[in-house]
Each structure stands twice: as C-alpha cells, then as structure tokens.
Tab-separated table of C-alpha atoms and ligand atoms in Angstrom:
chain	number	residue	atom	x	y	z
A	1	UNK	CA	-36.910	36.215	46.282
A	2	UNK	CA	-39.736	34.357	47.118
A	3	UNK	CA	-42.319	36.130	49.753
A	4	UNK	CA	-43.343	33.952	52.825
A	5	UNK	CA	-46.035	34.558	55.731
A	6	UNK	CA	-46.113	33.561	59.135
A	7	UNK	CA	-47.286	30.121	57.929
A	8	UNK	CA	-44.021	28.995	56.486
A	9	UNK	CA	-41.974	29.391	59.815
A	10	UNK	CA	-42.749	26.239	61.723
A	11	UNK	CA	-39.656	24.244	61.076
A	12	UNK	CA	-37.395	27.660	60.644
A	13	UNK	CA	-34.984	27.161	64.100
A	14	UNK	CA	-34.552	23.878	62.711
A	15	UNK	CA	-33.021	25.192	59.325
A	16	UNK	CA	-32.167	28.524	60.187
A	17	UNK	CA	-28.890	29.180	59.973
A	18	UNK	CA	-27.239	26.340	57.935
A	19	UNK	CA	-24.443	24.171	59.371
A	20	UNK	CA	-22.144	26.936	58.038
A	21	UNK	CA	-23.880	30.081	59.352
A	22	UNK	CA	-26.124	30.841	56.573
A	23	UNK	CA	-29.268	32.902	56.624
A	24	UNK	CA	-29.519	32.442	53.314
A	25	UNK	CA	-27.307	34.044	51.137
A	26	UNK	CA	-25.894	35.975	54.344
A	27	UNK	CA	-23.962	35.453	57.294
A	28	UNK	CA	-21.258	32.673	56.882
A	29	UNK	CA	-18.071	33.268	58.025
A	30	UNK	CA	-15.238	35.086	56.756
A	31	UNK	CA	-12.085	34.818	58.138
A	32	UNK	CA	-8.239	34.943	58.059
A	33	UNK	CA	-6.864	31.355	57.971
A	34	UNK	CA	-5.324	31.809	61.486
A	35	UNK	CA	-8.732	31.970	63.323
A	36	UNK	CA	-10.263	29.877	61.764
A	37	UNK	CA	-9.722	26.871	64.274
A	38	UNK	CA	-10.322	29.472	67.204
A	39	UNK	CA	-13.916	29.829	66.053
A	40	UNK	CA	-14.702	25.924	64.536
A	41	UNK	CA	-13.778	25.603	68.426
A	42	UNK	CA	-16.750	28.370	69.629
A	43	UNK	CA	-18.747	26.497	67.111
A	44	UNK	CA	-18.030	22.915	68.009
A	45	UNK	CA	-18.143	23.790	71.417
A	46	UNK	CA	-21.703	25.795	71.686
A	47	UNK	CA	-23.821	22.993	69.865
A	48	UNK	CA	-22.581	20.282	72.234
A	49	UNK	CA	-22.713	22.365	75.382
A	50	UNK	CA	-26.117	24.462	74.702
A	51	UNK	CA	-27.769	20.941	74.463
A	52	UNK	CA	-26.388	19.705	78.084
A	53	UNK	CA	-29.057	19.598	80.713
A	54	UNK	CA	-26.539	21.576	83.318
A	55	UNK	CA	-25.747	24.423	80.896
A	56	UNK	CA	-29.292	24.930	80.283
A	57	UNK	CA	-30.634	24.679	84.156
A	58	UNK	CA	-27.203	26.768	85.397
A	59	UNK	CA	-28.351	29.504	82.465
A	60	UNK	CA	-31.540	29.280	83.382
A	61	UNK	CA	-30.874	29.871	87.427
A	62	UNK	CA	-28.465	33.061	86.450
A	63	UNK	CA	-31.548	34.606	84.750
A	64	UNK	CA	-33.949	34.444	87.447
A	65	UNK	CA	-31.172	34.875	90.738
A	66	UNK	CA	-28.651	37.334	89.114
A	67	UNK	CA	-30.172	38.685	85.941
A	68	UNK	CA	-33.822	38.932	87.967
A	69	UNK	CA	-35.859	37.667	84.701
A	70	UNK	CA	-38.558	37.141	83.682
A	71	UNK	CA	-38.679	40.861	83.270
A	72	UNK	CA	-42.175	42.613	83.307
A	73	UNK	CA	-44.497	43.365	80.190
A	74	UNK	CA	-46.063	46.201	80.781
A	75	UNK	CA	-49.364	48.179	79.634
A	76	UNK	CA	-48.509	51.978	78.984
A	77	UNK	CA	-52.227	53.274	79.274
A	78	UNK	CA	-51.430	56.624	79.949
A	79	UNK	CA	-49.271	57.150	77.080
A	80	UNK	CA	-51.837	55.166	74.664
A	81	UNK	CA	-54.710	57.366	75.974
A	82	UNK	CA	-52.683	60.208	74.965
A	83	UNK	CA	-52.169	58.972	71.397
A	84	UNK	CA	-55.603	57.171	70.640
A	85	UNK	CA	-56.899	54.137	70.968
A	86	UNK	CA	-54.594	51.465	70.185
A	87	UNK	CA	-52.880	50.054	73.057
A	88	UNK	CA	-48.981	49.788	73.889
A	89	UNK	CA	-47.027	47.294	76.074
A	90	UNK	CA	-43.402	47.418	76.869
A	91	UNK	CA	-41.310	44.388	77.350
A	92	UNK	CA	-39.262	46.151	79.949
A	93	UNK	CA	-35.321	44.582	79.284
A	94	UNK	CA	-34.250	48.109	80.959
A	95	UNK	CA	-34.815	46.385	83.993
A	96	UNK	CA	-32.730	43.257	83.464
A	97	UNK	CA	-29.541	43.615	85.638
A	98	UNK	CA	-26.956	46.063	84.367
A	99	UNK	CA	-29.822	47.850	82.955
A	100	UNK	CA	-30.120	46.525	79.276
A	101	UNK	CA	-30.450	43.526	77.399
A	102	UNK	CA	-27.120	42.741	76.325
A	103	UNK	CA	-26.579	40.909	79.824
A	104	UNK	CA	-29.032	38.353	77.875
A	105	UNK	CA	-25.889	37.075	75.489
A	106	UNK	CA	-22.937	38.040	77.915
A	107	UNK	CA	-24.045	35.453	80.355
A	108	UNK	CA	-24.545	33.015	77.974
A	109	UNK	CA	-21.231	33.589	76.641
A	110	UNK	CA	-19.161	33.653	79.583
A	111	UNK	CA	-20.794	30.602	81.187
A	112	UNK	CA	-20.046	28.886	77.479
A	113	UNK	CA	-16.326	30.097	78.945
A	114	UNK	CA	-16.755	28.533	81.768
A	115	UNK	CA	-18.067	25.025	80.393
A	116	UNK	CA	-15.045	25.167	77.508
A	117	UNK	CA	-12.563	25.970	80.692
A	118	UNK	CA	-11.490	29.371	79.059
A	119	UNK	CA	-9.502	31.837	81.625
A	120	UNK	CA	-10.470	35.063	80.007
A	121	UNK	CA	-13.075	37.015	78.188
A	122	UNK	CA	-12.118	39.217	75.192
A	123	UNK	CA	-13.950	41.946	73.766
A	124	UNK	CA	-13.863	45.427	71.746
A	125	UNK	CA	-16.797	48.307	72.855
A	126	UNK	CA	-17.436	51.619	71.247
A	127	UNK	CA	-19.795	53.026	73.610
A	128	UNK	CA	-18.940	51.046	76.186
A	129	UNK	CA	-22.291	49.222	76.875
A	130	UNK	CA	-21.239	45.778	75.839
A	131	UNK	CA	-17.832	46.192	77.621
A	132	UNK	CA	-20.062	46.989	80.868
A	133	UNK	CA	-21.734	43.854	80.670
A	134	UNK	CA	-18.989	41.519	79.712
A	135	UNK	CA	-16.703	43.084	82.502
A	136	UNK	CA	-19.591	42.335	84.367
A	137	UNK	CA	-20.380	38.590	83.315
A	138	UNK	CA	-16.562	38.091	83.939
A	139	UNK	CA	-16.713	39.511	87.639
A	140	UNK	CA	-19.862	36.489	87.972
A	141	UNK	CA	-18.089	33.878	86.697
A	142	UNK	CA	-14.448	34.527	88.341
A	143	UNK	CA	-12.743	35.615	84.527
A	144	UNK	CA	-10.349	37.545	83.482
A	145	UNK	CA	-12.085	40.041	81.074
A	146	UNK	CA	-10.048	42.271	78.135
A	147	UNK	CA	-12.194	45.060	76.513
A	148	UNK	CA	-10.498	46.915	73.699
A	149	UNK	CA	-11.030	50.248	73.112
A	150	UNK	CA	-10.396	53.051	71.341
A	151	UNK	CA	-8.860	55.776	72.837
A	152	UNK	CA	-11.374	58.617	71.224
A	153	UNK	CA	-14.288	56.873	72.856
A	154	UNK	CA	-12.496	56.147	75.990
A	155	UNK	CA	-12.130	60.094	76.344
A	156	UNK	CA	-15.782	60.171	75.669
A	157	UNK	CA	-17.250	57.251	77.458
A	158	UNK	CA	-15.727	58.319	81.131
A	159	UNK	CA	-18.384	56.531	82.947
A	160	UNK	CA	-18.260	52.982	81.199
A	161	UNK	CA	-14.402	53.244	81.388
A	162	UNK	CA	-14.815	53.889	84.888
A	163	UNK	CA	-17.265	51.066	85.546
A	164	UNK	CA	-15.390	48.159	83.426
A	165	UNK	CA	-12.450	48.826	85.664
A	166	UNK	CA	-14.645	48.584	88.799
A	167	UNK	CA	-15.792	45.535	87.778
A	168	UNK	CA	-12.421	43.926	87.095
A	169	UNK	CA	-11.659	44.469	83.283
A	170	UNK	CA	-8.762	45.505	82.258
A	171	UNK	CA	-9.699	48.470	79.818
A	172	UNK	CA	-6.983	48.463	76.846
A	173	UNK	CA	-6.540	51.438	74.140
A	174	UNK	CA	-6.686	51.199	70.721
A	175	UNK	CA	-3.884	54.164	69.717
A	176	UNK	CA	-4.116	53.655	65.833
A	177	UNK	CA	-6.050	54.890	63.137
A	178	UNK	CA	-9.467	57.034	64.112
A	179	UNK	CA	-8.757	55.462	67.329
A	180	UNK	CA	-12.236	54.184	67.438
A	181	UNK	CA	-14.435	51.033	67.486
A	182	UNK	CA	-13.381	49.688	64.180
A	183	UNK	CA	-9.648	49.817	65.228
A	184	UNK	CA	-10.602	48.151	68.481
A	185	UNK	CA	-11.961	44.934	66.813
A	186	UNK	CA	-8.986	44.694	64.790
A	187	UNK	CA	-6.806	44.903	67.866
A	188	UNK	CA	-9.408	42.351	70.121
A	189	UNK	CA	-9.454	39.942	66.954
A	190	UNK	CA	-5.225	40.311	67.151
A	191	UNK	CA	-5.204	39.598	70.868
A	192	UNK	CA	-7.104	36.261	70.815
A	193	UNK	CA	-5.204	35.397	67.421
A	194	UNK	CA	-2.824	35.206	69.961
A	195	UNK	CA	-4.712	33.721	73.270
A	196	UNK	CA	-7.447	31.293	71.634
A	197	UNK	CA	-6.207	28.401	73.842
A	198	UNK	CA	-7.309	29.898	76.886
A	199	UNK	CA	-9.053	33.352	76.065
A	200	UNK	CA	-12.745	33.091	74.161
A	201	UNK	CA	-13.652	36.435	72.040
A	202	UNK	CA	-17.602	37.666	72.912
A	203	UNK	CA	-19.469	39.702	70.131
A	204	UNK	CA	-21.564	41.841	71.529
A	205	UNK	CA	-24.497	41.794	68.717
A	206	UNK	CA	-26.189	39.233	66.229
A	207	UNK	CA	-22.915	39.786	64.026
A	208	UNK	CA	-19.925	38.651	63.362
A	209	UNK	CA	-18.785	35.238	62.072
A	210	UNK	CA	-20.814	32.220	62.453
A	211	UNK	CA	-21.428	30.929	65.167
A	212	UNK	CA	-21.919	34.148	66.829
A	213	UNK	CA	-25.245	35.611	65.177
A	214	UNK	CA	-26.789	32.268	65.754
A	215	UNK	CA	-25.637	31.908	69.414
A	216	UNK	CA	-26.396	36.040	70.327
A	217	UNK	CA	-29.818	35.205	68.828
A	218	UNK	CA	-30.297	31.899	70.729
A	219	UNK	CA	-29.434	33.669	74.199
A	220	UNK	CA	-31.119	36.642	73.100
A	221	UNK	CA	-34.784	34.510	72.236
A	222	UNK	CA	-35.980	34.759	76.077
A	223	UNK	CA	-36.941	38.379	75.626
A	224	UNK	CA	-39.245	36.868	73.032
A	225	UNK	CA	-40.535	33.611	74.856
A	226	UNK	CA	-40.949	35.228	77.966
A	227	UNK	CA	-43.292	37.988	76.348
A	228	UNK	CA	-45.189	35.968	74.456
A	229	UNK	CA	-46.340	33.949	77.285
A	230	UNK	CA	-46.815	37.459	79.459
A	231	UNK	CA	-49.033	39.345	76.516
A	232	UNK	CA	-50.807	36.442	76.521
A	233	UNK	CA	-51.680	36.086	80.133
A	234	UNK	CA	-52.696	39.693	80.497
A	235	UNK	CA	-54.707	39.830	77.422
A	236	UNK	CA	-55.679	36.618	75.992
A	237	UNK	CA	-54.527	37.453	72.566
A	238	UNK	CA	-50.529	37.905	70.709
A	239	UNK	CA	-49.725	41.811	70.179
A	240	UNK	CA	-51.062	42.457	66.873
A	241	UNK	CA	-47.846	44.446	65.739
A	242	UNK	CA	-44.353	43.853	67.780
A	243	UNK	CA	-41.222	46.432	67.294
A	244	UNK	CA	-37.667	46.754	68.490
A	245	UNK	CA	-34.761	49.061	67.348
A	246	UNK	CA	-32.157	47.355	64.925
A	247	UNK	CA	-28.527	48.096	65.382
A	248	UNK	CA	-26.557	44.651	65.017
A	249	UNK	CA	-30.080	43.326	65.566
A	250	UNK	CA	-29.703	41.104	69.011
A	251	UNK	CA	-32.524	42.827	70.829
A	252	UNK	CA	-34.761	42.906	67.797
A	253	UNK	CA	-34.039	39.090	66.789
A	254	UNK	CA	-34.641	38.135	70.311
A	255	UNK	CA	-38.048	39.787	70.443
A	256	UNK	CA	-39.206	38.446	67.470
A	257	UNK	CA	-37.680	34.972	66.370
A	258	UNK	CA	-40.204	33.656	69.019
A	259	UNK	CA	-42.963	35.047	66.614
A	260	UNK	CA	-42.478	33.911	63.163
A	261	UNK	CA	-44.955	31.248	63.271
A	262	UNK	CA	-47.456	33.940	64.835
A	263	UNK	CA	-50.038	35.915	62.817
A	264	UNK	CA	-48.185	38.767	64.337
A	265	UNK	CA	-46.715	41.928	62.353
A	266	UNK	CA	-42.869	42.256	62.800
A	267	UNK	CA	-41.152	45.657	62.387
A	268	UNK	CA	-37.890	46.802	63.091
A	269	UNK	CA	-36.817	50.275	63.321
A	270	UNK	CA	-33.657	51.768	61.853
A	271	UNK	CA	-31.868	54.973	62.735
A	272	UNK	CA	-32.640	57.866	60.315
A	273	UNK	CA	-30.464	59.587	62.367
A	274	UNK	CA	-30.238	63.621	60.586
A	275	UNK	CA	-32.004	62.392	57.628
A	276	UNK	CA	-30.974	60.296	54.142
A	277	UNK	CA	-27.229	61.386	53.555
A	278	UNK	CA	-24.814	59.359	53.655
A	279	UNK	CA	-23.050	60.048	56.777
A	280	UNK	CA	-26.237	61.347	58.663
A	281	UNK	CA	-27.495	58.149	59.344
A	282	UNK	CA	-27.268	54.294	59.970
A	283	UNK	CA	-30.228	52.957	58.575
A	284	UNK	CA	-28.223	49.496	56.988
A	285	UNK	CA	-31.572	47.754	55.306
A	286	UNK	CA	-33.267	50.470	54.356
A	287	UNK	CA	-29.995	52.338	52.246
A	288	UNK	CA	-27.598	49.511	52.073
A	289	UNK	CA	-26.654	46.784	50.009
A	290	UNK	CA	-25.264	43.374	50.531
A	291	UNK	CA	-21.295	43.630	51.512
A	292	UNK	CA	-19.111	41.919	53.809
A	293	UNK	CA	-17.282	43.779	56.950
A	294	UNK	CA	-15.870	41.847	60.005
A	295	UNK	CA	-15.858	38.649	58.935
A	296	UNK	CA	-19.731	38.222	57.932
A	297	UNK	CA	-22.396	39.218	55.016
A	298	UNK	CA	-25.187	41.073	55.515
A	299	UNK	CA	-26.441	44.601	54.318
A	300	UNK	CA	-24.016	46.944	54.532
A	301	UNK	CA	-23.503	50.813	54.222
A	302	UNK	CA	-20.630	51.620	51.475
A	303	UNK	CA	-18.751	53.684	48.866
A	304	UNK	CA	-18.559	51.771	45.485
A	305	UNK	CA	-15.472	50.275	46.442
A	306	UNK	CA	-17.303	48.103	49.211
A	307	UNK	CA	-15.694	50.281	52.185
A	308	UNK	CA	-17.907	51.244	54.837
A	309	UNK	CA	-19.705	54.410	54.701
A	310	UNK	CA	-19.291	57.029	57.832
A	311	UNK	CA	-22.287	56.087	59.986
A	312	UNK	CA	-24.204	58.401	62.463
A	313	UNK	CA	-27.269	57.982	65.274
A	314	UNK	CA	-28.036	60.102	68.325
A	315	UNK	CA	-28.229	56.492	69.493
A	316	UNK	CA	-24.047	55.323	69.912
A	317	UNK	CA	-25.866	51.556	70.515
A	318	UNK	CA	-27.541	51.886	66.838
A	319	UNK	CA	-24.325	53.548	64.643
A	320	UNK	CA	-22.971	50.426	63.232
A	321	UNK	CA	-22.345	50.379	59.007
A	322	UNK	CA	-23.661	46.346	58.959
A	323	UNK	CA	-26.636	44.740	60.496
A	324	UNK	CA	-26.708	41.371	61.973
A	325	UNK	CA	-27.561	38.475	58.848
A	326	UNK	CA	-30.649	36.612	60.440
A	327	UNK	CA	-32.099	40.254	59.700
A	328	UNK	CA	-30.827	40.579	56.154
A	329	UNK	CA	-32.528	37.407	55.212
A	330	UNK	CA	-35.760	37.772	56.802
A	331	UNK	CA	-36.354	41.001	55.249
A	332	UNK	CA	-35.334	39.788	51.660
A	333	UNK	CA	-38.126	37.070	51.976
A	334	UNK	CA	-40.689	39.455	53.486
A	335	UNK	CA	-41.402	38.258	56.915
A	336	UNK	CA	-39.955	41.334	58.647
A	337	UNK	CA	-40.404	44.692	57.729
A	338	UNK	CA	-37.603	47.499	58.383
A	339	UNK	CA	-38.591	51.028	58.934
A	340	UNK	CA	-36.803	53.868	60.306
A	341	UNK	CA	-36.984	56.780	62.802
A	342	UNK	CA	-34.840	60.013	62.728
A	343	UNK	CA	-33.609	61.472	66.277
A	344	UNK	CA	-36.034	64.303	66.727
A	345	UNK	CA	-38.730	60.790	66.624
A	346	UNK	CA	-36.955	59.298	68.972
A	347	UNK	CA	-36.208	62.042	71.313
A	348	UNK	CA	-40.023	63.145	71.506
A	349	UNK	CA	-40.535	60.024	71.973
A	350	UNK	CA	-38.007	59.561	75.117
A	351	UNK	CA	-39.737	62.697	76.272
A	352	UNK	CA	-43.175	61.152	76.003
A	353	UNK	CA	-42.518	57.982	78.024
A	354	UNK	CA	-40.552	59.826	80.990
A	355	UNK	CA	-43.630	61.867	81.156
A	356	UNK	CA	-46.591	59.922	80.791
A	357	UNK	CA	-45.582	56.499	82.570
A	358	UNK	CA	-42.243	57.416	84.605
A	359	UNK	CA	-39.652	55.604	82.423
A	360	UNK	CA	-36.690	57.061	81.358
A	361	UNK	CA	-35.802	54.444	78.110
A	362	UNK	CA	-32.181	54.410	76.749
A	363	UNK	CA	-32.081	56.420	73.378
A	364	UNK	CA	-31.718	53.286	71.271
A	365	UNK	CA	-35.130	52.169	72.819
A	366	UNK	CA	-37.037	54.916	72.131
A	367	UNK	CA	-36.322	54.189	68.592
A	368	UNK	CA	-38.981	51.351	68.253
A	369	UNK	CA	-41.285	53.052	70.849
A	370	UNK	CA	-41.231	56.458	68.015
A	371	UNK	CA	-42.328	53.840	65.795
A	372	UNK	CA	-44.885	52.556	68.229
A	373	UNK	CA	-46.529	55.778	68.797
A	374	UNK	CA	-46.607	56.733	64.736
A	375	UNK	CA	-48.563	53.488	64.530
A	376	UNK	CA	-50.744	54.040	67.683
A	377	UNK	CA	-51.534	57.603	66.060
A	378	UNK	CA	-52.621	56.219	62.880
A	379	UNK	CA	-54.173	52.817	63.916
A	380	UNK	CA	-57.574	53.373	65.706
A	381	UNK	CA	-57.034	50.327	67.036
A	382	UNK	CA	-55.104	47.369	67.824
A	383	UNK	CA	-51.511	46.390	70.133
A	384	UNK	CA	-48.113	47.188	69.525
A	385	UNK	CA	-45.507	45.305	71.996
A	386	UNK	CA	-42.356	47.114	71.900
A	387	UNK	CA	-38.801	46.026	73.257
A	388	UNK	CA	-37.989	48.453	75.747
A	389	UNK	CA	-34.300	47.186	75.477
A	390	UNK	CA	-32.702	49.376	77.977
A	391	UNK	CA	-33.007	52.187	80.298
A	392	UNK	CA	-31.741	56.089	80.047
A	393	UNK	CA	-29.898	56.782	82.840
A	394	UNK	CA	-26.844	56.693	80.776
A	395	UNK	CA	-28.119	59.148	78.489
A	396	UNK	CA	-29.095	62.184	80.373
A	397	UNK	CA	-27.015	64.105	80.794
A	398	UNK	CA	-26.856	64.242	76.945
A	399	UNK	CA	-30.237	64.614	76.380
A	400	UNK	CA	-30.135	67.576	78.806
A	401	UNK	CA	-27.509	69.593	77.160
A	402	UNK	CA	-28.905	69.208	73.891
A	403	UNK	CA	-32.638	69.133	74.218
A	404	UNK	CA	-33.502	70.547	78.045
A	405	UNK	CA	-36.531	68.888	79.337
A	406	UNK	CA	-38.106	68.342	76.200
A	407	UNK	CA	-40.220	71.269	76.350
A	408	UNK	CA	-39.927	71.348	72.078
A	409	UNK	CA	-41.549	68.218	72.330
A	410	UNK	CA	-44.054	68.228	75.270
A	411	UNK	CA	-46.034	71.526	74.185
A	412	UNK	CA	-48.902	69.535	71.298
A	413	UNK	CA	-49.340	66.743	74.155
U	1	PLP	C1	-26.456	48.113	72.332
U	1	PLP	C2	-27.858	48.501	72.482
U	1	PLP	C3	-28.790	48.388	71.420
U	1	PLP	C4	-28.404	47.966	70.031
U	1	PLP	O1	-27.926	46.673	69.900
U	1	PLP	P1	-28.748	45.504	69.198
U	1	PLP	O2	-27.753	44.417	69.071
U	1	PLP	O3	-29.236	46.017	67.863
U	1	PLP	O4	-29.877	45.160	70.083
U	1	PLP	C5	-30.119	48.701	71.659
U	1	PLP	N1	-30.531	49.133	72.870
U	1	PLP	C6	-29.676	49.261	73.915
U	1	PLP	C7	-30.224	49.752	75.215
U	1	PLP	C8	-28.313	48.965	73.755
U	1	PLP	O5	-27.471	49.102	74.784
C-alpha cells in the first residue's frame, strides 16, 4: 500500500470513513438482514443530528458541567528526571468524570438517544467499565439502560455489577456458552433485534458496524483537540512523539486523529501481554491478520478457519481479538505505528508513576506510558504526550495481590 506522511492528511475527516464505513479496505458493516434498518437509523440519524447547533452546544455544556473537561495536560518532571532528559506530559482522561475516558462516547451516545427520542440504552460489558459509564450516561439523561453480561465476569467484576445497579441499570446475565463477553454481545445484539423502535444499542469502542467506529472516534476527538491546544500553550511547540494504549482503539483514535496533519510521531501500544503465543496476548496489529468478527473488518487474531484466537492482557480493557478499523487502515498506509508492551512493562511502569508524581493510572494506561518511558530512556531528548486514559483505583487490589508494592520494580530507580 502506498506510504503517506503527515502532509497528506489535510482533507482526511472529510474522506475518512466512506459513506459506507470504510477505512479503506476495513470497517464497513456486516450484518444480519434484520438489523440492518436498526443501524441505517443510528446512521441516518447521527449525521443529521451531530451537525445541529443544539446537539453540539448541549454536548459541549455536559463536558465542561458534568464531565468537568477540558481535562489537564500535565508535565511529569519528576518521572522524566528519573529517566533522562526527554520530557513527558500526560493528558490526564483519568480525571474525566467516572474516572476514564469512555464517558467521552457514552455521552455522546445517549444524548444522540435523547435527540432520536429512544427510551433505553443497550449495551454488553466484559469488565464492566463501559457498562459503568453507560449506566451512568443513562442515570444523566433520565434512560432506561440494559447492560448484558456474562455471568463469569459478573462473578468477577463485583464492584462494576454493584455500581451499574446503583446507577439504575438493570444488569442482565448471559447463561450460555463461556458465559462471557462474546456471549453477551450476541444476547445485547438479540435484545435490540427486538427493541430497535425505542431502545438504541451503544458500542463501547471504535468497533463495531459502521456508523459506530466513526461516531466513537468523533466523540472521542476532544481528548485530542483539547491537548493539542494545552501542549501548545505550555510549551510553544506539538509533542514530538504522542502514545496511547490500543484495545478497540477509542482512546488512541481520539488522541491522535487531531494530529495527522501534524509533524508529530504517532504510536500506539499493544498488549504483549505473557509474551508472543497465541493465547498469551492481544496484540491484534502486530500478530493478526485482516478478518471479520462482530459485524466489522479490521485485523483480527485467528485460527486458520477465521475464528477468533483466545486473547489475554493483565489489562481486561485491552483483551479484545479485533481492533477498531480507523486503526487497521492507518497503519497499512504508514501514518501510525503499532508497538507493544508486555505486563511486567506496564506494571513497572504503574509502579513508576504512583511513585514519582502521585498517580495511580488504570492498567490499560500504563500501557502507552511503558512505551513512553522506553522512548524517554533511549531518546536524549525530545516530548512524548501520552493518553493517560484512566485512573487505577479499580485495579488495586489486583495489583496488590499479585505484585505487592512494586518493590520488584522500584529497586534500579
Ligand atoms: C476500556 C479502556 C481502555 C481500552 O479501550 P479503547 O477503546 O482501546 O480506548 C483503555 N483504558 C481504559 C482506562 C479503559 O477503561
């Protein structure tokens, strides 16, 4: 495929994806004939309503009153002193309401429910993160709010379970199969086969069929604006590197789409998980190869019969077998580059950035900020921004049971 620069990305919102979901020769959208109206409706709806001067000023007052964006950029200069001398900045999402950035696209989503006049919001989670922050979109915007779920994951996910039905979601199990995420999109796709006229389905990542990478993406892009003008102000200059973890790709794409046209290096960092085998990891650009699973194309991890392979990260936000489409494309053609980082990476770094600047990142985050600090060890100079895309409370008590306080990693710093 052809190889473009930063210079060939001025008109790329504009053409990027087609009128039928295409990034190229992924995305699209691949369903059964029975949905298909339910999502031309989504699709219809979203380009005349994301246009409208009230949808834009209402989503733009939730972010700053409820959401409390912009959210800080911030300079870690104790950790960078540690490491050398090239300099790293957090975009800090972890302190966007609900603690993450997937409030970003729920908002955006249920107030699209709102404008279309939809009762309901449905949804499948695995860990449970996106089903907190739909449940809690819902509670804002006075709608009912279905989260499917397996029931392994609702044994292990206590807490989420616990705050979804605070919040006002029902919480539904999945009983068949593995009893696990990929059962409970086949049962939320089932229920709003069956509720389309007043229910709207929310994906919680840059997947899915069109129009839902594209619209994730779009609501997702204010992580991106919002830090380019901030790095700017405090430093006069763009980042020369910016990172974010990939797992569908929504906090990645809405870092960077804001920074094609920049002479800025983009890298996204994959899950290496235990280490190459398949099974032991979920690093989807790096190992895969193009496939199609729920309803879109993209890189996928598979057998040679095109099933998904077993997928595995310390990270439960990062152990998908696909990765979202806008991603798939903008690797093939060179803009982005993909790298990965195992857990023991991401864990020293977690360690590293609760000791040196008093941030506890979620484990997904501290994904892209292992890859910030192998390039702020080797680059003697230089800025790295990464997405800080959510904080670690909800990962503690994990991290404690497994690796203590760190001390394996805290004793050569
Ligand atoms: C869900 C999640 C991710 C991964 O999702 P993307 O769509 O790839 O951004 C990353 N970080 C946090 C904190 C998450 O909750």
């Amino acid at each position: 495929m052809k190889q473009l620069t930063y210079k060939d990305f001025d008109n790329y919102l504009k053409q990027f994806p087609s009128p039928d979901g295409r990034f190229g020769e992924y995305g699209g959208a691949y369903l059964p004939p029975e949905l298909e109206p339910a999502f031309q409706e989504i699709s219809d709806a979203y380009e005349t309503i994301c246009h409208s001067a009230q949808f834009i000023s209402e989503l733009r007052r939730i972010r700053r009153e409820f959401q409390g964006r912009p959210t800080p950029v911030y300079h870690c200069e104790r950790l960078s002193r540690t490491l050398g001398k090239c300099q790293i900045y957090l975009k800090r999402e972890d302190l966007n309401h609900t603690g993450a950035h997937k409030l970003n696209h729920c908002m955006g989503e249920g107030l699209l429910a709102k404008f279309m006049g939809k009762k309901k919001l449905i949804a499948e989670t695995g860990a449970g993160q996106h089903g907190v922050a739909l449940a809690t979109a819902a509670a804002y915007f006075g709608l009912e709010c279905d989260i499917y779920m397996g029931e392994v994951d609702i044994a292990k996910q206590a807490p989420n379970v616990t705050r979804m039905r605070m919040l006002g979601a029902r919480v539904v199990p999945v009983s068949h199969g593995l009893k696990t995420l990929k059962e409970a999109v086949d049962a939320a796709f089932e229920a709003y086969l069956k509720e389309y006229d007043t229910a709207i389905y929310c994906i919680g990542s840059a997947v899915g069929p069109h129009p839902f990478p594209k619209m994730v993406r779009d609501f997702q892009m204010v992580v991106g604006e919002e830090a380019r003008e901030q790095f700017r102000a405090m430093t006069g200059n763009l980042p020369d590197v910016i990172t974010a973890c990939v797992g569908g790709g929504s906090n990645a794409a809405g870092l960077f789409i804001p920074f094609l046209s920049d002479p800025v290096e983009i890298v996204g960092v994959e899950p290496l998980g235990r280490g190459k085998k398949v099974g032991d990891h979920a690093a989807t650009i790096t190992f895969g190869k193009k496939g199609i699973l729920h309803g879109f194309e993209s890189y996928l991890l598979q057998d040679e019969n095109g099933q998904p392979d077993p997928v595995y990260s310390i990270a439960s936000g990062l152990d998908y077998p696909a990765t979202g489409p806008e991603h798939a494309y903008l690797h093939d053609c060179g803009r982005i580059r993909y790298e990965t980082a195992s857990d023991d990476e991401a864990m020293e770094a977690f360690f590293l950035l609760c000791r040196k600047e008093g941030i506890i990142p979620a484990i997904e985050s501290s994904h892209a900020l292992a890859y910030a600090i192998r390039y702020a060890r080797t680059h003697a100079t230089g800025s790295i921004l990464v997405n800080l895309s959510g904080r670690g409370d909800k990962d503690i008590d994990y991290v404690f049971e497994h690796y203590g306080y760190g001390e394996k990693f805290l004793k050569n710093s």
